[in-house]
mmCIF file of C-alpha atoms in Angstrom:
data_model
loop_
_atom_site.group_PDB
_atom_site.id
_atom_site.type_symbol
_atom_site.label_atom_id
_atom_site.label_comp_id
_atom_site.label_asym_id
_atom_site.label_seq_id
_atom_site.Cartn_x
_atom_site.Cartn_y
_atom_site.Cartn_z
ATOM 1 C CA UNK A 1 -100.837 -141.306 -121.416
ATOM 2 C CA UNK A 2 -98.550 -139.404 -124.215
ATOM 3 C CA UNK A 3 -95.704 -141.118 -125.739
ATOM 4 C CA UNK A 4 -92.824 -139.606 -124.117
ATOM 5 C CA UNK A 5 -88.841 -140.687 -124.000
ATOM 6 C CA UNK A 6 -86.712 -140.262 -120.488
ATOM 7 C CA UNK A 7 -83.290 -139.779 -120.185
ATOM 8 C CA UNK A 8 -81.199 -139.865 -116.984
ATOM 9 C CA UNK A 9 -77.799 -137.603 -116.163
ATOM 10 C CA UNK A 10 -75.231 -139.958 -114.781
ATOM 11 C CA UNK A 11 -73.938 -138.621 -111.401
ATOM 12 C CA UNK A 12 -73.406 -139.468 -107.850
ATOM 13 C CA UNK A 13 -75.462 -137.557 -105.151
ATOM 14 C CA UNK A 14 -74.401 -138.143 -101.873
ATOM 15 C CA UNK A 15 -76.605 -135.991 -99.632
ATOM 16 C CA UNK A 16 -77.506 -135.503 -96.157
ATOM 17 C CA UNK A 17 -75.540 -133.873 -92.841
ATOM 18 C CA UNK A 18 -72.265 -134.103 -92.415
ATOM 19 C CA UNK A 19 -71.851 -135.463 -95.629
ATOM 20 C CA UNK A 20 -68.862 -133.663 -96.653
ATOM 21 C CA UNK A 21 -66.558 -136.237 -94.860
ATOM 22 C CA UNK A 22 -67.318 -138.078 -97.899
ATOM 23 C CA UNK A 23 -64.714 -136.361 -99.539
ATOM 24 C CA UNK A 24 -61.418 -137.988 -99.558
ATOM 25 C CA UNK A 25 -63.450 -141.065 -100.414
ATOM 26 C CA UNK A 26 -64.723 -139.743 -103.502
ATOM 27 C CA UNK A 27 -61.589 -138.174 -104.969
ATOM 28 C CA UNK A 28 -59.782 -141.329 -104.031
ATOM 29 C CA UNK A 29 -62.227 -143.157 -105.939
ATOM 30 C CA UNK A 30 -62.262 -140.936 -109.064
ATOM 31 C CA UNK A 31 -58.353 -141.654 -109.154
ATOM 32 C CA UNK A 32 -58.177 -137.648 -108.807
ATOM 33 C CA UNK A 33 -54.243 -137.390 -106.965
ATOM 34 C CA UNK A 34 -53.652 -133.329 -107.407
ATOM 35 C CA UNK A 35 -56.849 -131.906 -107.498
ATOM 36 C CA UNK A 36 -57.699 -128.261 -107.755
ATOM 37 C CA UNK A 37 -60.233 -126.496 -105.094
ATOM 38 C CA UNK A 38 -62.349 -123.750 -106.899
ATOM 39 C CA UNK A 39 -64.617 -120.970 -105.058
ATOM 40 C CA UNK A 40 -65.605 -117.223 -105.097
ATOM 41 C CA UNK A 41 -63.698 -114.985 -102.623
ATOM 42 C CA UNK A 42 -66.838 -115.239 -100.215
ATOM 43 C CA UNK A 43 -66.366 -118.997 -99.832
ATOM 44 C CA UNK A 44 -62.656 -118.906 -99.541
ATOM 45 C CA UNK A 45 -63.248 -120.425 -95.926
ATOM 46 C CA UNK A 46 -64.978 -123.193 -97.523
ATOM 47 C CA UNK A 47 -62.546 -123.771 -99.655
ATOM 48 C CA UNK A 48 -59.729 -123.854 -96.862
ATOM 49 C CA UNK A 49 -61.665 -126.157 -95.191
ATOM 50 C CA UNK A 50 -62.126 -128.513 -97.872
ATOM 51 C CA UNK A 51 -58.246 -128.458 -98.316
ATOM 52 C CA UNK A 52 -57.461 -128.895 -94.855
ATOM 53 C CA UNK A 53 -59.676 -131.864 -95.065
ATOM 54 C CA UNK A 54 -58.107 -133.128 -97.882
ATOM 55 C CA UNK A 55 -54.671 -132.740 -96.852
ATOM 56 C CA UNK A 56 -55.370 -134.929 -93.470
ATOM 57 C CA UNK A 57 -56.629 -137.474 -95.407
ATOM 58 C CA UNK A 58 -53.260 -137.464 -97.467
ATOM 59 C CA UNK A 59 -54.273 -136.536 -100.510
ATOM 60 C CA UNK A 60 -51.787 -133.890 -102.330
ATOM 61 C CA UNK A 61 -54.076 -130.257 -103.157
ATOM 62 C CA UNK A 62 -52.478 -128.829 -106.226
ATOM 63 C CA UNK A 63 -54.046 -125.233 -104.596
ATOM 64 C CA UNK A 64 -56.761 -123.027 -104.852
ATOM 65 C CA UNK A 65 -58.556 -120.768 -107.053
ATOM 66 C CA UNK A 66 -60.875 -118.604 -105.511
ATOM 67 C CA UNK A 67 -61.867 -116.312 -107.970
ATOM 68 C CA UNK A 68 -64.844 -117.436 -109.325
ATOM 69 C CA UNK A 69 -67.289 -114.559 -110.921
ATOM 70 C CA UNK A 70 -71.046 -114.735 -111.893
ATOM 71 C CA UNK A 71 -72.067 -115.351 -115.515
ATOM 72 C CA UNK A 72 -68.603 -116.871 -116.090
ATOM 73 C CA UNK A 73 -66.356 -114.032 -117.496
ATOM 74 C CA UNK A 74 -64.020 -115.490 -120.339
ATOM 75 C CA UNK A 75 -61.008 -113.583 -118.803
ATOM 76 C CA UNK A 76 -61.189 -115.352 -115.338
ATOM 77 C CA UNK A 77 -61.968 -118.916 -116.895
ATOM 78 C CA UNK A 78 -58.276 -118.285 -119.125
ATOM 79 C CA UNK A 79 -56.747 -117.127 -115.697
ATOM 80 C CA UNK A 80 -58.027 -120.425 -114.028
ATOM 81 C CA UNK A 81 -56.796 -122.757 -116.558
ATOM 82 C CA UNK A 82 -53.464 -121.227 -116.180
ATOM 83 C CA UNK A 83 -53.500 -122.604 -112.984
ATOM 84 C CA UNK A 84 -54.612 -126.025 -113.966
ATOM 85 C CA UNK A 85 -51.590 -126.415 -116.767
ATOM 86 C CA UNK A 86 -48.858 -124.773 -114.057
ATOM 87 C CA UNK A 87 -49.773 -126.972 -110.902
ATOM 88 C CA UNK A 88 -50.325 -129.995 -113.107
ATOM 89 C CA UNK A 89 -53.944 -130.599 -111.866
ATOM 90 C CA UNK A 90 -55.986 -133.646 -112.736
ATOM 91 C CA UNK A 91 -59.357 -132.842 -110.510
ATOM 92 C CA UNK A 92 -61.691 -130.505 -109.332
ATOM 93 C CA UNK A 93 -63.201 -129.591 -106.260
ATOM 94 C CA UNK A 94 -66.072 -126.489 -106.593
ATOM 95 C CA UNK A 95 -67.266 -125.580 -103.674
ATOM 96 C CA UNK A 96 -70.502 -122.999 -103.598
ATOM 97 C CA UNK A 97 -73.266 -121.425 -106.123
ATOM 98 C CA UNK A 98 -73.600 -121.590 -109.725
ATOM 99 C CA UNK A 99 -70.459 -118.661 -110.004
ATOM 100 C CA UNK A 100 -67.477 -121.761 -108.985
ATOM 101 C CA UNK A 101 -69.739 -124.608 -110.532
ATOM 102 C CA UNK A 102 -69.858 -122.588 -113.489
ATOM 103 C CA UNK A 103 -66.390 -122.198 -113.557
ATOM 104 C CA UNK A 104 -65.579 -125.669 -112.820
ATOM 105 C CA UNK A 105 -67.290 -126.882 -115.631
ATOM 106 C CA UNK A 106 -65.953 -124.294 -117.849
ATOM 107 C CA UNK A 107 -62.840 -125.761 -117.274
ATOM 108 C CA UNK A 108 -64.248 -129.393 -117.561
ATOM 109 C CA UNK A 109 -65.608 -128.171 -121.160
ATOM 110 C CA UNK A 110 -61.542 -127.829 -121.605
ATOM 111 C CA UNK A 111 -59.683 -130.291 -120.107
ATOM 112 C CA UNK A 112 -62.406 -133.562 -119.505
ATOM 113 C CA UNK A 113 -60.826 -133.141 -115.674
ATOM 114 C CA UNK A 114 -63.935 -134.993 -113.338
ATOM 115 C CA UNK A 115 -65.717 -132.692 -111.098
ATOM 116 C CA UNK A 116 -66.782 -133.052 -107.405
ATOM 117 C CA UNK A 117 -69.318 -130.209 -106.317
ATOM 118 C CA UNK A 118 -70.144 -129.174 -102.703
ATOM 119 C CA UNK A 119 -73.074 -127.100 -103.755
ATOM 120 C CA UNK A 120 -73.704 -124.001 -100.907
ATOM 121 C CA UNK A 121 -76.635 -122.248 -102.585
ATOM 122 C CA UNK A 122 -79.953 -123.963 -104.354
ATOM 123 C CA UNK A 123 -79.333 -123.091 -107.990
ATOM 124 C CA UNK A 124 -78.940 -126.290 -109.046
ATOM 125 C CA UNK A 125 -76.475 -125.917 -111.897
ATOM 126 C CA UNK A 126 -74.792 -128.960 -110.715
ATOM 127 C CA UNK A 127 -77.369 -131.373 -111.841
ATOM 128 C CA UNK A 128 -77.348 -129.865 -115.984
ATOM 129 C CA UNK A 129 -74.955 -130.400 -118.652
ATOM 130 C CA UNK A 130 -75.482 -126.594 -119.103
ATOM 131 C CA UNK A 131 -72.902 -124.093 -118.979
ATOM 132 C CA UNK A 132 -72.959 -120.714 -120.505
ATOM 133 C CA UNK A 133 -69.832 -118.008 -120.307
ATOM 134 C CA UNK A 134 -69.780 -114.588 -121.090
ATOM 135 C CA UNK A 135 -67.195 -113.069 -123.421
ATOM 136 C CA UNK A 136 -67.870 -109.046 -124.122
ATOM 137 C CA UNK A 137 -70.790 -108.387 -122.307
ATOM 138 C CA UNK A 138 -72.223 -111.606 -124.364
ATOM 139 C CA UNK A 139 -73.995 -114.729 -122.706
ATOM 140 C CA UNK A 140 -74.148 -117.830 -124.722
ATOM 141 C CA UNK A 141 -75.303 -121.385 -123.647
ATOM 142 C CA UNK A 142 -74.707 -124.643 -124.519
ATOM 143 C CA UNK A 143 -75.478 -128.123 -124.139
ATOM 144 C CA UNK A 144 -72.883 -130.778 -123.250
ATOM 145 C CA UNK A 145 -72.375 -133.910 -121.311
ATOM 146 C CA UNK A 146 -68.537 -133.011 -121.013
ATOM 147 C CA UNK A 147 -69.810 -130.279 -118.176
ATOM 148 C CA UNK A 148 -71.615 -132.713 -115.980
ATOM 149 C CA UNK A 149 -70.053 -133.307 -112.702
ATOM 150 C CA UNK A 150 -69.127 -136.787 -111.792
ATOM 151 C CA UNK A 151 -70.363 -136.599 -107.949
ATOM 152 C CA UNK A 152 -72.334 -134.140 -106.222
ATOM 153 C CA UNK A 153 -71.816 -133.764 -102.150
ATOM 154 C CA UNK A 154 -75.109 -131.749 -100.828
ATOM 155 C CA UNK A 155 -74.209 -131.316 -97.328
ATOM 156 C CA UNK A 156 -77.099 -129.154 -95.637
ATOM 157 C CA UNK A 157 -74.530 -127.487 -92.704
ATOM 158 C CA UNK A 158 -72.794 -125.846 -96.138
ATOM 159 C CA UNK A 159 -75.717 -124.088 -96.923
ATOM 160 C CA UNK A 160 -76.264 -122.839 -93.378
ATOM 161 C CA UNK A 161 -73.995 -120.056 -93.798
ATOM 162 C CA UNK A 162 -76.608 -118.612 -97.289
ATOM 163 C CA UNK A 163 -77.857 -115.204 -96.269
ATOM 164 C CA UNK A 164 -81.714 -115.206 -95.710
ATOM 165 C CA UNK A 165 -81.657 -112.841 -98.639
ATOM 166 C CA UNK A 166 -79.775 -114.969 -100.987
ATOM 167 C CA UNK A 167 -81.693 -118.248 -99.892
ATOM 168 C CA UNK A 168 -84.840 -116.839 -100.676
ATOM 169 C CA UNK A 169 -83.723 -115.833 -104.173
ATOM 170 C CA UNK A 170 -81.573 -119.244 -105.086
ATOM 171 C CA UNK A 171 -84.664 -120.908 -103.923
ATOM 172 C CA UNK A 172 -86.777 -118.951 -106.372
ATOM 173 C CA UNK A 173 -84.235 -119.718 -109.159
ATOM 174 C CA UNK A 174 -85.097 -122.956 -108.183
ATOM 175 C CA UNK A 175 -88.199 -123.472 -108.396
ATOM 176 C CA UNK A 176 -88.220 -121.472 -111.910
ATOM 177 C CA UNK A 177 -86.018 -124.324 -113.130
ATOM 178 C CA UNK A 178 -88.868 -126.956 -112.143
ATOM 179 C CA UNK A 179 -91.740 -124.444 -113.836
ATOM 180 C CA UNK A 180 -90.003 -124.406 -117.010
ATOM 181 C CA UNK A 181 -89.893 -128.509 -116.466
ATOM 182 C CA UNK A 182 -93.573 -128.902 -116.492
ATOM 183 C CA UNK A 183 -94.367 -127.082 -119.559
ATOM 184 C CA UNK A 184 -90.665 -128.087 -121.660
ATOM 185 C CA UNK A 185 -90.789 -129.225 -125.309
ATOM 186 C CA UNK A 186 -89.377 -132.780 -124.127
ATOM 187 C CA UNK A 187 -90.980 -132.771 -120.799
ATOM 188 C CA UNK A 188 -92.777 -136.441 -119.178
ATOM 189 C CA UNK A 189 -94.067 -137.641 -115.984
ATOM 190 C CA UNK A 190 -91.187 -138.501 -114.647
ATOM 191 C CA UNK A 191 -89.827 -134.952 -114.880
ATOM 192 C CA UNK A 192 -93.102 -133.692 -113.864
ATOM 193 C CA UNK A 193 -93.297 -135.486 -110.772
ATOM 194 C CA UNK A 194 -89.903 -134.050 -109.554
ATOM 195 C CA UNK A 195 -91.010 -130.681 -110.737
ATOM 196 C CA UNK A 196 -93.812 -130.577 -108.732
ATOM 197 C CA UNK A 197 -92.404 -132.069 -105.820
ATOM 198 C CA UNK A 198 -89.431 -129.805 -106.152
ATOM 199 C CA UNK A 199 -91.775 -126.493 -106.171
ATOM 200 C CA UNK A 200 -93.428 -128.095 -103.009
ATOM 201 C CA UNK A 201 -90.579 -128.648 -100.770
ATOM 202 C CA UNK A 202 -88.855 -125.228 -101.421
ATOM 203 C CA UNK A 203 -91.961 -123.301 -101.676
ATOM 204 C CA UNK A 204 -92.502 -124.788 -97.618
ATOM 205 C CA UNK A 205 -88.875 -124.141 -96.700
ATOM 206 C CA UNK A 206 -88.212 -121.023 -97.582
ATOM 207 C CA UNK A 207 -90.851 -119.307 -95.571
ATOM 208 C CA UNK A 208 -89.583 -120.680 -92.800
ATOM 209 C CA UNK A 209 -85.852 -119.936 -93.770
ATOM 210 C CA UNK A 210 -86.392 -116.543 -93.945
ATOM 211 C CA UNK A 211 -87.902 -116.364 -90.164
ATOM 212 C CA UNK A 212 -85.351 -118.746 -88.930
ATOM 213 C CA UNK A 213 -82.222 -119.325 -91.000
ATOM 214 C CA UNK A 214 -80.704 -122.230 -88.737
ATOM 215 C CA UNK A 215 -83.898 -124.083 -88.824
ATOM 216 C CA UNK A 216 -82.651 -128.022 -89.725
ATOM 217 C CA UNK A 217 -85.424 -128.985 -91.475
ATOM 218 C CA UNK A 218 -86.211 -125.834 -93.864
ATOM 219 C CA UNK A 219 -82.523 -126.000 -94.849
ATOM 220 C CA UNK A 220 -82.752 -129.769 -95.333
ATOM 221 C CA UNK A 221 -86.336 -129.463 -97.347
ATOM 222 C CA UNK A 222 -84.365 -126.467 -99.080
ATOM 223 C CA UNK A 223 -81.701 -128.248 -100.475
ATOM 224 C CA UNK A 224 -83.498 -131.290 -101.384
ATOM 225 C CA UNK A 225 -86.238 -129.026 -103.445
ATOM 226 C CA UNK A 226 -82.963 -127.653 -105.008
ATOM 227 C CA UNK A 227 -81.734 -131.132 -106.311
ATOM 228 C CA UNK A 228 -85.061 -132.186 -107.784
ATOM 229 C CA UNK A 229 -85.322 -128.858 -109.553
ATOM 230 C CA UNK A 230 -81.489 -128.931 -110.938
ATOM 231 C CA UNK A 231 -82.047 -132.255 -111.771
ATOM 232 C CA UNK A 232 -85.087 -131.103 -113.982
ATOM 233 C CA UNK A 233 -83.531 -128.302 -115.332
ATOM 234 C CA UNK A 234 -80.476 -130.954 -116.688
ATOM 235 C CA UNK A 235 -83.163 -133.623 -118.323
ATOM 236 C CA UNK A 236 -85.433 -130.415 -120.155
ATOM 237 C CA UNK A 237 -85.140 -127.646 -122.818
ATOM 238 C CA UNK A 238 -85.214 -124.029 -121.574
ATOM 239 C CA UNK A 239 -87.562 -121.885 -122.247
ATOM 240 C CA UNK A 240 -88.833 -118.305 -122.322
ATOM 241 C CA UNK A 241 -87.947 -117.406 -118.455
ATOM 242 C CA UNK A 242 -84.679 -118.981 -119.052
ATOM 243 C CA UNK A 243 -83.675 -117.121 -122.319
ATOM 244 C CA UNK A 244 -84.627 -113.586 -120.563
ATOM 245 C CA UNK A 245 -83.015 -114.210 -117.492
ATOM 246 C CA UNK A 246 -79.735 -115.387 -119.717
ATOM 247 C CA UNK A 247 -80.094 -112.115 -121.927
ATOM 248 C CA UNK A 248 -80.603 -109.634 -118.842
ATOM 249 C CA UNK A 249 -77.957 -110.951 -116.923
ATOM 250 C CA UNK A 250 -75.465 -111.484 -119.077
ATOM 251 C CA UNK A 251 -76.311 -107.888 -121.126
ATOM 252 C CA UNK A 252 -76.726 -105.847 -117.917
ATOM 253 C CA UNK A 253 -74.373 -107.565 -115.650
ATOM 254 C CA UNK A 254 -77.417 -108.521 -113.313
ATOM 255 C CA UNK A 255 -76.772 -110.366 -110.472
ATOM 256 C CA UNK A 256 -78.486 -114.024 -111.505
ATOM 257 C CA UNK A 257 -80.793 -115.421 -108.142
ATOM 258 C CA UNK A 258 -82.062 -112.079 -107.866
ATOM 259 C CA UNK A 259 -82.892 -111.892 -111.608
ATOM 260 C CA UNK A 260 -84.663 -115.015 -112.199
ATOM 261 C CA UNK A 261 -86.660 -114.029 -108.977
ATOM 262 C CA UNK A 262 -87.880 -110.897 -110.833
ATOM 263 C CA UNK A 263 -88.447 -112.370 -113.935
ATOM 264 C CA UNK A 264 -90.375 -115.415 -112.633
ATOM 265 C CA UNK A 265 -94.293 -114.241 -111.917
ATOM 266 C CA UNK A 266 -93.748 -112.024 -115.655
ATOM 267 C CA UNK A 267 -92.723 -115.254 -117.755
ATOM 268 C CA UNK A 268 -94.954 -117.771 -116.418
ATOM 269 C CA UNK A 269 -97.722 -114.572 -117.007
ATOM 270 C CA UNK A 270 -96.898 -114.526 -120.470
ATOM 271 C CA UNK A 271 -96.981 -118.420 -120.932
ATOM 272 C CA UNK A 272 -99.838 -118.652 -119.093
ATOM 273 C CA UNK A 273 -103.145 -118.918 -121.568
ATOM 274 C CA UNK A 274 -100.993 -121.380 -123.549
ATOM 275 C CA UNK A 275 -100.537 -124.069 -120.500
ATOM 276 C CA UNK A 276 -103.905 -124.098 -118.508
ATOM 277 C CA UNK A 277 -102.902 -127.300 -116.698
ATOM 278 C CA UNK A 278 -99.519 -127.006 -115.781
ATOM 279 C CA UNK A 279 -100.600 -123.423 -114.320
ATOM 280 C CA UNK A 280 -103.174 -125.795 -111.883
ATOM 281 C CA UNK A 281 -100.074 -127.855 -111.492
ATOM 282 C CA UNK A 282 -98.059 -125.340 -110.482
ATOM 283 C CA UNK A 283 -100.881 -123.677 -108.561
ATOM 284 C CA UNK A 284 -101.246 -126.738 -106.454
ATOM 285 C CA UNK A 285 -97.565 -127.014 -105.894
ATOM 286 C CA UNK A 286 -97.409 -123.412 -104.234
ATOM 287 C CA UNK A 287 -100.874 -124.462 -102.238
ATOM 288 C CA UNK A 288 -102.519 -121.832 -103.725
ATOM 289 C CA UNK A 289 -105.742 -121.307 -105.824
ATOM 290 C CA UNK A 290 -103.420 -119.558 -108.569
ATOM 291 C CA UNK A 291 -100.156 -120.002 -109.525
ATOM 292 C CA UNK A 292 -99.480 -116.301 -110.094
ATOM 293 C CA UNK A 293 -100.704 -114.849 -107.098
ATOM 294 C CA UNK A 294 -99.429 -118.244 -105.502
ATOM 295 C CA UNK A 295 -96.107 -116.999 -106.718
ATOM 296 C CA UNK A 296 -96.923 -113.195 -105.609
ATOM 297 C CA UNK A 297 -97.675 -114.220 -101.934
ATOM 298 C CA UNK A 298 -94.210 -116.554 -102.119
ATOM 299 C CA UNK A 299 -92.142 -113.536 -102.991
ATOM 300 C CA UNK A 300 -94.037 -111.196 -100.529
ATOM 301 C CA UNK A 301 -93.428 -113.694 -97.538
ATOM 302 C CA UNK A 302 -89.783 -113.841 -98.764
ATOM 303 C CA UNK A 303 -89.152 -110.502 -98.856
ATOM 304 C CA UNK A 304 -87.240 -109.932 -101.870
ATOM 305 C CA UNK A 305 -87.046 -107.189 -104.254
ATOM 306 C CA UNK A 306 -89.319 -107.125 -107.019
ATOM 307 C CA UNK A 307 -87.772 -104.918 -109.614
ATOM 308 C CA UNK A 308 -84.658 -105.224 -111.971
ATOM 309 C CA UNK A 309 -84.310 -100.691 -111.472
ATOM 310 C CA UNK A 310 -82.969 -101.805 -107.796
ATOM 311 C CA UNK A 311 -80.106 -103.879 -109.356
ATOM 312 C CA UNK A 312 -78.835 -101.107 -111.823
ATOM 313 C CA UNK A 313 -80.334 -101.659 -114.914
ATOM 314 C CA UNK A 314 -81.653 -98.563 -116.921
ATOM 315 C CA UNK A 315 -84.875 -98.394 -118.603
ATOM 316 C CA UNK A 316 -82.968 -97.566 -121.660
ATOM 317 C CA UNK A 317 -82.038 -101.425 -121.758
ATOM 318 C CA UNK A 318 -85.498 -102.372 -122.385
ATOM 319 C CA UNK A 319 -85.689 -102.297 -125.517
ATOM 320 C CA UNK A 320 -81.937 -103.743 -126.201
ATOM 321 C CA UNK A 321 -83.177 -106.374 -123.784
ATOM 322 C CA UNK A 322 -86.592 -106.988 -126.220
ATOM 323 C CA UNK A 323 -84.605 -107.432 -129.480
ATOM 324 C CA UNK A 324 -81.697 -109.772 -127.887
ATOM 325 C CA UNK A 325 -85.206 -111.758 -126.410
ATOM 326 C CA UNK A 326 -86.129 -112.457 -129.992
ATOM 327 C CA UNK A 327 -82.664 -113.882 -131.513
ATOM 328 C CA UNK A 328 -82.189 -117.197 -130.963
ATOM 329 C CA UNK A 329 -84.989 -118.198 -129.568
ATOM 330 C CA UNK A 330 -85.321 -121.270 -127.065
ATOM 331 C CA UNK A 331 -88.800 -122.880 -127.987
ATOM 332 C CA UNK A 332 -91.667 -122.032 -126.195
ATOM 333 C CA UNK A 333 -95.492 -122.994 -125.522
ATOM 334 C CA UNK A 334 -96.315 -119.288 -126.501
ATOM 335 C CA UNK A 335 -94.889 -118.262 -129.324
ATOM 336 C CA UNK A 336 -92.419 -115.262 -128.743
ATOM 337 C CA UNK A 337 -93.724 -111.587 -129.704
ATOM 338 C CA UNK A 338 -91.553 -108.948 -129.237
ATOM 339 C CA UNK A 339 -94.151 -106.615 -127.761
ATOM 340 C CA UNK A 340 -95.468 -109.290 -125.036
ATOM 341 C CA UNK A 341 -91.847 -109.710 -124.392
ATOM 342 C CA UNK A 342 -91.038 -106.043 -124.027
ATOM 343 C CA UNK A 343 -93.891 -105.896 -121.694
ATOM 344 C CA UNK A 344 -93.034 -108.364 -119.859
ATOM 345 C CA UNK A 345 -89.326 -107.021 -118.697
ATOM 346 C CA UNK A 346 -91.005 -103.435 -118.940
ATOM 347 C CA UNK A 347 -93.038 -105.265 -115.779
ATOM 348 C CA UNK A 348 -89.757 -106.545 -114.511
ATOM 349 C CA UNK A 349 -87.868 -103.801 -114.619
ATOM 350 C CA UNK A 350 -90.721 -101.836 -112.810
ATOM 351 C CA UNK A 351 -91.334 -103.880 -109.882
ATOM 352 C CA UNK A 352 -94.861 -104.106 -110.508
ATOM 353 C CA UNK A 353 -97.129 -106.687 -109.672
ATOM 354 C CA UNK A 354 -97.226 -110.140 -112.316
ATOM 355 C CA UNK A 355 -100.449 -109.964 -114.228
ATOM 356 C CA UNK A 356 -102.868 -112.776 -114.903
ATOM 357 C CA UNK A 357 -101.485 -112.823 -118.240
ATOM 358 C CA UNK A 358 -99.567 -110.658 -120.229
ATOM 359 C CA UNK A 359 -101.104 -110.127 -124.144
#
């Protein structure tokens, strides 16, 4: 056995069905007496609901913000904590994907206020002290404890209401989160166990999800896959797949399941003659032979689209995409090469099939 050190995330994870009556408990015990409910338009309903809750339980809601945006945008995170300084808030409720959570702990980065996330998707960005905001058609990351919420409710009727479409692809984000994990700079057993088991449970669930979007059990397998990948991508360093995803995204104003869906098969491709045994790790997660055509006959049962052309982005950005890919770099098992990179969202962009390996 390698030497290896383990850290832990505090947080609270409440999880099951029904679980969302938890609620008033939780922000009673946090001491949180105005707090602030966050969502996208889409999960306004949520978010009404949550109040409603709230307000039976007596507990004061300051209001709502429900304009949460992907990537973060600078301009709506200023317009939010406009809200938190005017209504005198001292909580926060985010309720849905990683759009509010990101927004939530944008404003956490801010203000310290604690955090209580409902999550409705499988992104996981509730389990990482991870936030990154975009400013200028710019994506930047960081690192910070101050980010972390300080309970996380996963009720599986909230996710329920997840187009098949949009499962499939959270779940793929997902499950790229616990890939990364097995191969990470600071990676260990520990981590690798809940990788594994995390690829497992989604890579069984989602199948089914897509047939039958009400089944209990897929969306209860689902969600659970989704917390032991989060919870992997919070205790790990990011690597390639997560620096291209941040760089397309936030450059091209891609929509961010959909992208790390796309980019998936193409990074692990490129990684792939550098990490022989996590690739039979990963293989045997998927119940597959391969990992990359375990991954190829995932994302043909799930239906999703396979190129990043369908979501807007010009093959002109290629190349702007290849030289952002470079700067900065995240470490990686393979060290990064412009061309291999370029070839690898060249691939992406496409919609063709992942390779074996990319050279």
């Amino acid at each position: 056995m390698k030497p290896f050190v383990y850290n832990s995330n505090p947080a609270r994870i409440i999880f099951g069905t029904g679980t969302i009556n938890h609620l008033p408990d939780e922000v009673k015990r946090l001491g949180i007496h105005r707090p602030l409910v966050l969502s996208t338009p889409e999960q306004s309903s949520h978010a009404a609901q949550i109040e409603s809750l709230l307000k039976a339980d007596g507990i004061e809601v300051a209001g709502q913000f429900n304009k949460a945006t992907m990537h973060t945008p600078l301009d709506v995170t200023l317009e939010a904590m406009k809200f938190v300084t005017e209504l005198n808030v001292d909580g926060l409720v985010a309720v849905g994907g990683g759009s509010t959570i990101g927004l939530g702990k944008a404003i956490a980065l801010r203000t310290d206020l604690p955090q209580i996330v409902l999550p409705t998707t499988y992104a996981g960005s509730e389990m990482t002290p991870i936030i990154g905001q975009t400013e200028n058609g710019v994506k930047t990351t960081q690192v910070t404890a101050k980010v972390l919420p300080e309970v996380v409710i996963y009720d599986v009727d909230f996710t329920y209401s997840l187009p098949v479409g949009l499962s499939a692809t959270s779940g793929i984000n997902a499950i790229a989160h616990s890939i990364e994990g097995l191969y990470a700079q600071n990676g260990n057993p520990v981590i690798s166990l809940m990788a594994e088991e995390g690829i497992r449970a989604l890579a069984k669930a989602l199948p089914i999800i897509v047939e039958n979007p009400i089944d209990k059990e897929a969306r209860s397998d689902a969600l659970y896959g989704a917390w032991l990948c989060g919870t992997v991508l919070g205790l790990v360093g990011m690597s390639v797949h997560h620096k291209l995803c941040h760089v397309l995204g936030g450059t091209f104003n891609l929509p961010h399941a959909e992208t790390h869906t796309i980019v998936l098969p193409h990074a692990l491709s490129y990684n792939a003659p550098n990490i022989p045994d996590v690739m039979k790790r990963i293989a045997n997660a998927l119940g597959q032979e391969d990992a990359i055509e375990g991954l190829n006959i995932l994302l043909t049962k799930l239906k999703v689209k396979r190129a990043l052309k369908d979501f807007g982005m010009e093959e002109t950005g290629i190349d702007k995409a290849a030289d952002l890919a470079v700067k900065n770099p995240y470490w990686n098992p393979r060290p990064l090469d412009r061309n291999g990179l370029r070839e690898v969202i060249r691939r992406a962009w496409a919609g063709e099939p992942a390779m074996a390996n990319i050279e």
